[in-house]
JSON list of N, CA and C in Angstrom, two decimals:
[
{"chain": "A", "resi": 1, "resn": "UNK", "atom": "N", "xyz": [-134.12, 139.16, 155.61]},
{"chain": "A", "resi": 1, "resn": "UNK", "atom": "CA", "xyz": [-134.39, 138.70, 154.28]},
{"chain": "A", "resi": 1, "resn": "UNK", "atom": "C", "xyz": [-135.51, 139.55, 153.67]},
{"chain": "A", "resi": 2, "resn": "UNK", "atom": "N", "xyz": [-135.24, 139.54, 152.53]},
{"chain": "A", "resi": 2, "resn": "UNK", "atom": "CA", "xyz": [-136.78, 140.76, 151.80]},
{"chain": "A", "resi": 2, "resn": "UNK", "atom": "C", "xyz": [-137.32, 140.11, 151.02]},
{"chain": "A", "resi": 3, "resn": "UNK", "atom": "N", "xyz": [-138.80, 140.37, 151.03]},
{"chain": "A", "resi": 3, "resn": "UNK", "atom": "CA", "xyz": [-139.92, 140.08, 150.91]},
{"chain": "A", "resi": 3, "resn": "UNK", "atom": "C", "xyz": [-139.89, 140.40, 149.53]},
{"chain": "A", "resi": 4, "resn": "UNK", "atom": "N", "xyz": [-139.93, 139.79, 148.22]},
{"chain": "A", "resi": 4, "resn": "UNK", "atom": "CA", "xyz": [-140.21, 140.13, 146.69]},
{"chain": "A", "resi": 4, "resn": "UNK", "atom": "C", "xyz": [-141.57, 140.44, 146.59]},
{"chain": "A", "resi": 5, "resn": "UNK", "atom": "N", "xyz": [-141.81, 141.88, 146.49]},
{"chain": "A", "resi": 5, "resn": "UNK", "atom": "CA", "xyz": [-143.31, 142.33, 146.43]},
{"chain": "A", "resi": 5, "resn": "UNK", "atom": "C", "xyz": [-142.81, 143.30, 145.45]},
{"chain": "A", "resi": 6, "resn": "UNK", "atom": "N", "xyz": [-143.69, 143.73, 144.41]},
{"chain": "A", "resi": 6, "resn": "UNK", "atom": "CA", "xyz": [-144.28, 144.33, 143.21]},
{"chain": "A", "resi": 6, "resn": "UNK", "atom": "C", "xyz": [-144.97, 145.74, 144.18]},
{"chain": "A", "resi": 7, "resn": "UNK", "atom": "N", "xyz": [-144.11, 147.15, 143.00]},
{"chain": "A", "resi": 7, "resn": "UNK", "atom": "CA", "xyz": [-144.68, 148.30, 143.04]},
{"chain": "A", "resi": 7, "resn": "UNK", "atom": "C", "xyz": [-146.37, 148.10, 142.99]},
{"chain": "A", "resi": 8, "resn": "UNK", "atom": "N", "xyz": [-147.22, 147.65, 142.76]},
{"chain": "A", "resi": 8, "resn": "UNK", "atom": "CA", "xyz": [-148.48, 147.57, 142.22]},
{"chain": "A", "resi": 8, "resn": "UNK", "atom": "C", "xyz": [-148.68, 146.60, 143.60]},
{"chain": "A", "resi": 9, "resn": "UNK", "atom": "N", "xyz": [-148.34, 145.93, 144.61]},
{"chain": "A", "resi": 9, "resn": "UNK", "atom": "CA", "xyz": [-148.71, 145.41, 145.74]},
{"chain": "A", "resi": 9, "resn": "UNK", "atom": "C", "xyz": [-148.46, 146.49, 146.64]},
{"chain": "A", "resi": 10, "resn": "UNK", "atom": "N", "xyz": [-147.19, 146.50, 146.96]},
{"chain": "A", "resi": 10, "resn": "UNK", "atom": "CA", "xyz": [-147.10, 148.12, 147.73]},
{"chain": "A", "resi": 10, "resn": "UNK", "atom": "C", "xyz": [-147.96, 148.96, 147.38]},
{"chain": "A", "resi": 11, "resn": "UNK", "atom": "N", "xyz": [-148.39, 149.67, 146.65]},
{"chain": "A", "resi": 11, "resn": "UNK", "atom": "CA", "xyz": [-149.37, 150.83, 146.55]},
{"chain": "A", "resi": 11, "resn": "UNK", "atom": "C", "xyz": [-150.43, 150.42, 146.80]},
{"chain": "A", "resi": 12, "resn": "UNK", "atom": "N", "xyz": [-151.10, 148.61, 146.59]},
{"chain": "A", "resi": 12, "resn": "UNK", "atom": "CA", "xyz": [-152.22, 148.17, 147.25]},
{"chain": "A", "resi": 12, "resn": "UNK", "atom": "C", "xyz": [-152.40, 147.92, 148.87]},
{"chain": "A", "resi": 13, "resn": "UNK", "atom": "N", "xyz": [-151.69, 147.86, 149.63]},
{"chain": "A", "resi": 13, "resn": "UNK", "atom": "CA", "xyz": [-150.89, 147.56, 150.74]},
{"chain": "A", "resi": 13, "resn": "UNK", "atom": "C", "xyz": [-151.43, 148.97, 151.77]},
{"chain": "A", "resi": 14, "resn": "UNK", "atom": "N", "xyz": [-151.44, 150.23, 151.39]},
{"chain": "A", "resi": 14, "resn": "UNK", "atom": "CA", "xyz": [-151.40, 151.46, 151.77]},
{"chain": "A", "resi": 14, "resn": "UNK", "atom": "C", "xyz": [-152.52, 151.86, 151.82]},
{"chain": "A", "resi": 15, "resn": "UNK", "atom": "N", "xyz": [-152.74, 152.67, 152.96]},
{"chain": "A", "resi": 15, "resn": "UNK", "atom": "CA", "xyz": [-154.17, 153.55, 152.87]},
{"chain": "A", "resi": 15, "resn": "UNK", "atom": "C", "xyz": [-154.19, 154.49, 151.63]},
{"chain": "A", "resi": 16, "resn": "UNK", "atom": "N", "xyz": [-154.93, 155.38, 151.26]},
{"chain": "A", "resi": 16, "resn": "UNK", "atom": "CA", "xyz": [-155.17, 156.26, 150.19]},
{"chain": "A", "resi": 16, "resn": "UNK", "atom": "C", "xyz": [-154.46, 157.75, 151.03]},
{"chain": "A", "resi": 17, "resn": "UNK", "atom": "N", "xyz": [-154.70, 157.82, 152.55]},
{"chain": "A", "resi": 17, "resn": "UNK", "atom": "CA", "xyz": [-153.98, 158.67, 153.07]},
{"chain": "A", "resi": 17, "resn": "UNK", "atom": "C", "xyz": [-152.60, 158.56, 153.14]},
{"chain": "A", "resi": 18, "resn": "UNK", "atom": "N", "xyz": [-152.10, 157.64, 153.41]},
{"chain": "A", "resi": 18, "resn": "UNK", "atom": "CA", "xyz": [-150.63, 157.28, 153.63]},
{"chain": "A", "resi": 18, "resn": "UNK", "atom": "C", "xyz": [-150.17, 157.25, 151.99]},
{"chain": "A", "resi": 19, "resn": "UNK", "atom": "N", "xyz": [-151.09, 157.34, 151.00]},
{"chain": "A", "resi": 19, "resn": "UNK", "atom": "CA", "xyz": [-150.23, 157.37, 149.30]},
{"chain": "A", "resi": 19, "resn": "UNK", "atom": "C", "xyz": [-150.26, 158.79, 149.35]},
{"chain": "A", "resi": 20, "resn": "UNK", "atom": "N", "xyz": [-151.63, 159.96, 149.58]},
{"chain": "A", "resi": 20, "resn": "UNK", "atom": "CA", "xyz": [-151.27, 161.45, 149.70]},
{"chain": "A", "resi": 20, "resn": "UNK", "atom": "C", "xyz": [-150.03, 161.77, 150.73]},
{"chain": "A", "resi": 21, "resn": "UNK", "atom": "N", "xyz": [-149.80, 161.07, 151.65]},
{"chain": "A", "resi": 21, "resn": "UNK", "atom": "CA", "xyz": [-148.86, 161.82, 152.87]},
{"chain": "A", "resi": 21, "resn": "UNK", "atom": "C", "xyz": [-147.47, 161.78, 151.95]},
{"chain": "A", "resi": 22, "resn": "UNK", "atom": "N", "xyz": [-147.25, 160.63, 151.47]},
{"chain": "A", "resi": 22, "resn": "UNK", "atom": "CA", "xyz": [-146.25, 160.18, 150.48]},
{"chain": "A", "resi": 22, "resn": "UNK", "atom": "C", "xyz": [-146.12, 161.52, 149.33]},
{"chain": "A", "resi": 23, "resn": "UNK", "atom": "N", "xyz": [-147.03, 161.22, 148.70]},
{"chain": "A", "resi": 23, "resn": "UNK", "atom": "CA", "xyz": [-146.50, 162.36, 147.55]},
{"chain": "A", "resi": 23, "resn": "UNK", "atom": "C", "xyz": [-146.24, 163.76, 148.29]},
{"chain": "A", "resi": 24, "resn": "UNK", "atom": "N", "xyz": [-147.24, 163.93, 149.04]},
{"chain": "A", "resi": 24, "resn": "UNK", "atom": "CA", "xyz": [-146.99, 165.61, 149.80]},
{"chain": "A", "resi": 24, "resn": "UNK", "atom": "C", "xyz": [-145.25, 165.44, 149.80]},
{"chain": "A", "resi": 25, "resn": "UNK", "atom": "N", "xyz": [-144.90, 164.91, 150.87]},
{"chain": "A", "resi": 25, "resn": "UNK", "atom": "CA", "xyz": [-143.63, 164.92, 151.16]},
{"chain": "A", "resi": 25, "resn": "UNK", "atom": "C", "xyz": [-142.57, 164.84, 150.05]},
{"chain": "A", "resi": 26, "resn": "UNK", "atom": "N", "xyz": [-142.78, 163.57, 149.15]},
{"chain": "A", "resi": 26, "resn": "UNK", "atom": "CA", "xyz": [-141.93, 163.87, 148.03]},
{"chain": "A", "resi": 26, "resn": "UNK", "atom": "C", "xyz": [-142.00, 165.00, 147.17]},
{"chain": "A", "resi": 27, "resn": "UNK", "atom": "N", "xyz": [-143.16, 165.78, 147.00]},
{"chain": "A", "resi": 27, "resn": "UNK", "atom": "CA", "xyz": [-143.18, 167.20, 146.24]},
{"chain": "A", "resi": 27, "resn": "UNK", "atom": "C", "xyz": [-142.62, 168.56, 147.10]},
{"chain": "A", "resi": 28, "resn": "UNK", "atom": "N", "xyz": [-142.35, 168.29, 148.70]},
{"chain": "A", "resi": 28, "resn": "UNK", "atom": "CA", "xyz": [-141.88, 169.49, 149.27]},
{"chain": "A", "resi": 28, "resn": "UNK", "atom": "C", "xyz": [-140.52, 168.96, 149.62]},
{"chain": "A", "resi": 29, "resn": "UNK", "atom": "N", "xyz": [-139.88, 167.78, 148.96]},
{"chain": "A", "resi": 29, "resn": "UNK", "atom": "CA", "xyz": [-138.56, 167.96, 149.21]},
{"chain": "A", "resi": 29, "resn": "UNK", "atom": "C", "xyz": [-137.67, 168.49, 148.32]},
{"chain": "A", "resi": 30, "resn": "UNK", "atom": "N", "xyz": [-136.76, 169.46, 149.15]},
{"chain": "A", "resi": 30, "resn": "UNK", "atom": "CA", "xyz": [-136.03, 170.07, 148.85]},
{"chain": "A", "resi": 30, "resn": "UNK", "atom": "C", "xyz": [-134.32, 170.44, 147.85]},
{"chain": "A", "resi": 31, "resn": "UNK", "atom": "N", "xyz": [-134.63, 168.34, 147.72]},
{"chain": "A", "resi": 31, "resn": "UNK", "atom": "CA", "xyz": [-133.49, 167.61, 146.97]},
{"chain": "A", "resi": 31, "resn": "UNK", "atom": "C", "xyz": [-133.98, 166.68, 145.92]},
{"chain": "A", "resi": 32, "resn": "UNK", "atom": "N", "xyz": [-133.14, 166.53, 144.85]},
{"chain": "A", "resi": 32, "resn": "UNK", "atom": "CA", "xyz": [-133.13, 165.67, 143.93]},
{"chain": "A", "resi": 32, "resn": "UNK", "atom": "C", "xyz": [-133.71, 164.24, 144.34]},
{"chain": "A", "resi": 33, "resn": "UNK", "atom": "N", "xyz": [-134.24, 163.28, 144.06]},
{"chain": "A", "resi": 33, "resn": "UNK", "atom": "CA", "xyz": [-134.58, 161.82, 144.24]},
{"chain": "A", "resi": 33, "resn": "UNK", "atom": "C", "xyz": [-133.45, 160.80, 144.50]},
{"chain": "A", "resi": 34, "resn": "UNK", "atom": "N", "xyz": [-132.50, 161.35, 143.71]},
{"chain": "A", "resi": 34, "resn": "UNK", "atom": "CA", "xyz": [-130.86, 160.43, 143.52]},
{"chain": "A", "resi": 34, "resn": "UNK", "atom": "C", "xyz": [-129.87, 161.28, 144.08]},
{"chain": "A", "resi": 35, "resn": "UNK", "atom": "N", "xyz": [-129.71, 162.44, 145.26]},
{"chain": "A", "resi": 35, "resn": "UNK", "atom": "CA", "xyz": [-129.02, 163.15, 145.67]},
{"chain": "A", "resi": 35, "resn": "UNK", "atom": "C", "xyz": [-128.63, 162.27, 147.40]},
{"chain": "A", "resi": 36, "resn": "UNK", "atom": "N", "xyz": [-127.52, 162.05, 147.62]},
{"chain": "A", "resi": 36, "resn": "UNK", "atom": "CA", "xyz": [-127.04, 162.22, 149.00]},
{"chain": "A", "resi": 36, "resn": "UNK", "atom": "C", "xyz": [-126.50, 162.93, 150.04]},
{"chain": "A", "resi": 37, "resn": "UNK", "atom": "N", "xyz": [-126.66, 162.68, 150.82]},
{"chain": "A", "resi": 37, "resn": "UNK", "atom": "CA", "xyz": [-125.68, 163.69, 151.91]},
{"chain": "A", "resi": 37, "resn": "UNK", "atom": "C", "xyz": [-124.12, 163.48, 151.91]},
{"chain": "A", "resi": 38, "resn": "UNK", "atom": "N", "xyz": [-123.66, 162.17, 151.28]},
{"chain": "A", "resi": 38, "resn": "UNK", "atom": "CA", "xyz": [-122.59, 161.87, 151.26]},
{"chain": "A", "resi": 38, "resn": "UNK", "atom": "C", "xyz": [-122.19, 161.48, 150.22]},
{"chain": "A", "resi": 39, "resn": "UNK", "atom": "N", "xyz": [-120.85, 160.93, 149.89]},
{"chain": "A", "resi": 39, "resn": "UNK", "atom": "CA", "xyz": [-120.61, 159.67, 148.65]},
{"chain": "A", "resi": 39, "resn": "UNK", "atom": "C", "xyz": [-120.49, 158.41, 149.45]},
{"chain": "A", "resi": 40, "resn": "UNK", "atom": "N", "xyz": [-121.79, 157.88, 148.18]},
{"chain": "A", "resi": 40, "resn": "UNK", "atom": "CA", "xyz": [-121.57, 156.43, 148.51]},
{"chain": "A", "resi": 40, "resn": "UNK", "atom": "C", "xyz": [-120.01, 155.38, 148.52]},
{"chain": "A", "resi": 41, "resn": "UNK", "atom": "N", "xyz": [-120.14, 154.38, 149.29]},
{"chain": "A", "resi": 41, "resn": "UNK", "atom": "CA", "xyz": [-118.98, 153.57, 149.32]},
{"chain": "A", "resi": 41, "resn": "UNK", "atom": "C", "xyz": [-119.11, 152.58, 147.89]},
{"chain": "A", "resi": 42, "resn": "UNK", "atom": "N", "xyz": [-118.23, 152.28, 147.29]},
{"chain": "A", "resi": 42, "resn": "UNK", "atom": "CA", "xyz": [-118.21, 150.85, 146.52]},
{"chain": "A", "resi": 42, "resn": "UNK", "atom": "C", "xyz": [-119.44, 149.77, 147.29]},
{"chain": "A", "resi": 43, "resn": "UNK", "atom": "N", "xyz": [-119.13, 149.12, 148.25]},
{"chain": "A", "resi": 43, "resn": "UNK", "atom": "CA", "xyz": [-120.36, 148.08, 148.75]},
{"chain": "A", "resi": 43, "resn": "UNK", "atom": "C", "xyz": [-121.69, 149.42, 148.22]},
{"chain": "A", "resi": 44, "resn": "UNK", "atom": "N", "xyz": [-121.58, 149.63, 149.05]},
{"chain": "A", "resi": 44, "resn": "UNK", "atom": "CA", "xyz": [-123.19, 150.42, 148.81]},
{"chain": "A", "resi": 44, "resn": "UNK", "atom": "C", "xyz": [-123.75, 150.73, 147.38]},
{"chain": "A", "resi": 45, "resn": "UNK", "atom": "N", "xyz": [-122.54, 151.49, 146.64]},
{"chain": "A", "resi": 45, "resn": "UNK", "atom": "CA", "xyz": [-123.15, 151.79, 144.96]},
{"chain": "A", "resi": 45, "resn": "UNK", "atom": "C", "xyz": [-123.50, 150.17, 144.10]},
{"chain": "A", "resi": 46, "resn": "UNK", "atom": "N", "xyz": [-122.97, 149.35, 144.65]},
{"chain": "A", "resi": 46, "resn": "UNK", "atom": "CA", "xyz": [-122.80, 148.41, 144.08]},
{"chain": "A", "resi": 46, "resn": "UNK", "atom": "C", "xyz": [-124.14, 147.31, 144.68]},
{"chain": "A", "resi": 47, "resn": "UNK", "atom": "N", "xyz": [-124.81, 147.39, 145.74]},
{"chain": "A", "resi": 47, "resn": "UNK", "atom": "CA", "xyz": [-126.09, 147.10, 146.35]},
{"chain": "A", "resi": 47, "resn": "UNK", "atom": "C", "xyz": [-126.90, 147.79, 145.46]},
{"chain": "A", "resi": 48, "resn": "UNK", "atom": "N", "xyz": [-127.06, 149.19, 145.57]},
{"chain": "A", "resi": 48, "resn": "UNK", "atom": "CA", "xyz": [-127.75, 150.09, 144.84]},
{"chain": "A", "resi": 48, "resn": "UNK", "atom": "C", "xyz": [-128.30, 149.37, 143.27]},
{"chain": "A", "resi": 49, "resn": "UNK", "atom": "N", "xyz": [-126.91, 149.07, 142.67]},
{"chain": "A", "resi": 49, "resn": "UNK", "atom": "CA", "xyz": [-127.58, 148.57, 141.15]},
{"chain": "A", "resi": 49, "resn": "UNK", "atom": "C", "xyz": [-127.79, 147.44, 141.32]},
{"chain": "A", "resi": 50, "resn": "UNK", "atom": "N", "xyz": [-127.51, 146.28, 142.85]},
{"chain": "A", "resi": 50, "resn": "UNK", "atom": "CA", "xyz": [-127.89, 144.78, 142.33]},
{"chain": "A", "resi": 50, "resn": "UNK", "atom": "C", "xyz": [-129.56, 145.30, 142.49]},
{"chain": "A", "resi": 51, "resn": "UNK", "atom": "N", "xyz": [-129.62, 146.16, 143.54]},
{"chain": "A", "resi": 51, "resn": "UNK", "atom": "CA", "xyz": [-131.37, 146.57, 143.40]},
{"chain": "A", "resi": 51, "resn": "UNK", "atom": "C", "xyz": [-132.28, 147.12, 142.64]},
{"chain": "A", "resi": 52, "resn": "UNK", "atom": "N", "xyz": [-132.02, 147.58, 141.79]},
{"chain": "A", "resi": 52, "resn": "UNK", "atom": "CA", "xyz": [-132.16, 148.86, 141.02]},
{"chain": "A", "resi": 52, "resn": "UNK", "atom": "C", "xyz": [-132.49, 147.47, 140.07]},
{"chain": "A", "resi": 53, "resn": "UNK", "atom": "N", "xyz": [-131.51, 146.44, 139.80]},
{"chain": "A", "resi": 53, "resn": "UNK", "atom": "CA", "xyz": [-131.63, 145.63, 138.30]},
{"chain": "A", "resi": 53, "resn": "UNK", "atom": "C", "xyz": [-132.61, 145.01, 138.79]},
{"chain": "A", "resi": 54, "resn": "UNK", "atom": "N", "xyz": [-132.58, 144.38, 139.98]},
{"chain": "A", "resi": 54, "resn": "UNK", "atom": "CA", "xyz": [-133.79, 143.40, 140.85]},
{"chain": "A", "resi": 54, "resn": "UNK", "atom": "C", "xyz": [-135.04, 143.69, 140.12]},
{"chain": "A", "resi": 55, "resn": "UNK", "atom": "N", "xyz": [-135.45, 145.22, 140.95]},
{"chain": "A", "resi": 55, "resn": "UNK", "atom": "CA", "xyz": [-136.47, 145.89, 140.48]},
{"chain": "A", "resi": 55, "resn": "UNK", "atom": "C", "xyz": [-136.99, 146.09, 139.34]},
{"chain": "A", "resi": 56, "resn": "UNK", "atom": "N", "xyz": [-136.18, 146.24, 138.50]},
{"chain": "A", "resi": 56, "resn": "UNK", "atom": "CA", "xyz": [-136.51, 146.47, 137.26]},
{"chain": "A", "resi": 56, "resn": "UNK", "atom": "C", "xyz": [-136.81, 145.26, 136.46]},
{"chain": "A", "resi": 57, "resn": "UNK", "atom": "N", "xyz": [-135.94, 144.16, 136.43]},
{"chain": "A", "resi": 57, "resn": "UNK", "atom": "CA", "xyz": [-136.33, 142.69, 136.34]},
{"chain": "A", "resi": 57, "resn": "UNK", "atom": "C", "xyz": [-137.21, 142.13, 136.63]},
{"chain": "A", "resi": 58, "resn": "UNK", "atom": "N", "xyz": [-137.97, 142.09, 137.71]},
{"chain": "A", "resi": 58, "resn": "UNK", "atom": "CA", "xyz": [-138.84, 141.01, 138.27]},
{"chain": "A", "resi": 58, "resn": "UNK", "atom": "C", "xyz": [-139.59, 141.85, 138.82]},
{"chain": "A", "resi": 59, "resn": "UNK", "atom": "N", "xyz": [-139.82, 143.40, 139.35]},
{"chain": "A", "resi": 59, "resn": "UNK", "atom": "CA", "xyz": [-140.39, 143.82, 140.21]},
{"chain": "A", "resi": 59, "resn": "UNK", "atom": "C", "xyz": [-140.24, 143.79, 141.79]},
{"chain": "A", "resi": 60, "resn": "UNK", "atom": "N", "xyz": [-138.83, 143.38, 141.88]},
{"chain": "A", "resi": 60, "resn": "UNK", "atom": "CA", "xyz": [-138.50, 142.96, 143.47]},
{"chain": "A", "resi": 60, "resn": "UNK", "atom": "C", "xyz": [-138.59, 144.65, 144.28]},
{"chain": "A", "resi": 61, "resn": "UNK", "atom": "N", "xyz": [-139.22, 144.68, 145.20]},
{"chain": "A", "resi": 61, "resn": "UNK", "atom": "CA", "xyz": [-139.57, 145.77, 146.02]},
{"chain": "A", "resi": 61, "resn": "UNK", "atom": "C", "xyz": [-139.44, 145.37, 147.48]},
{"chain": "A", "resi": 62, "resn": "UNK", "atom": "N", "xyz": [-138.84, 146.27, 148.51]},
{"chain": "A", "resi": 62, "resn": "UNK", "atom": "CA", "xyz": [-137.82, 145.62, 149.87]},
{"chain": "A", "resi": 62, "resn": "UNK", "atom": "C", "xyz": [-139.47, 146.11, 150.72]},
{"chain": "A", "resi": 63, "resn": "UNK", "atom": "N", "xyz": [-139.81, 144.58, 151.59]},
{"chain": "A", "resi": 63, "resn": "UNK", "atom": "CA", "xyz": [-140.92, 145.06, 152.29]},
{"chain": "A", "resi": 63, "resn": "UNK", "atom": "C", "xyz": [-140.59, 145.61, 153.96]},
{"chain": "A", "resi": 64, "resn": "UNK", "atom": "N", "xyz": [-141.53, 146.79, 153.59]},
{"chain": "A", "resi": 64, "resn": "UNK", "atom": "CA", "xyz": [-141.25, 147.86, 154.98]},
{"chain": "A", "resi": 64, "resn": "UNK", "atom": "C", "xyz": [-142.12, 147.06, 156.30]},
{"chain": "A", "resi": 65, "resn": "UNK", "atom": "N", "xyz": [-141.40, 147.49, 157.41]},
{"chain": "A", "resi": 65, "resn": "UNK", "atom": "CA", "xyz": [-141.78, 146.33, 158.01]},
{"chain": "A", "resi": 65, "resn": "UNK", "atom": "C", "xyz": [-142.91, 147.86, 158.88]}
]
């Protein structure tokens, strides 16, 4: 089950090192943000936007364990 936590809790949540390790990595990757290795299935694209609306709605954010 996932935890409804807010972008603005997650980033409080984190060391200040673990937010630099984060961006490092997202600025030396080598792919798009929305790029896969594959095509998604129907179930999956269709998870994707119930999350995507979640998020954007309420702030629902999936807590990393």
């Amino acid at each position: 089950m996932l935890q409804k936590i807010s972008i603005f809790d997650r980033m409080d949540s984190i060391s200040d090192t673990e937010k630099e390790d984060y961006v490092s990595q997202v600025n030396k990757a080598a792919v798009d943000a929305d790029s896969y290795s594959r095509e998604l299935t129907d179930d999956e694209i269709n998870r994707f936007k119930e999350l995507q609306r979640d998020y954007e709605n309420s702030g629902k954010f999936p807590k990393i364990n």
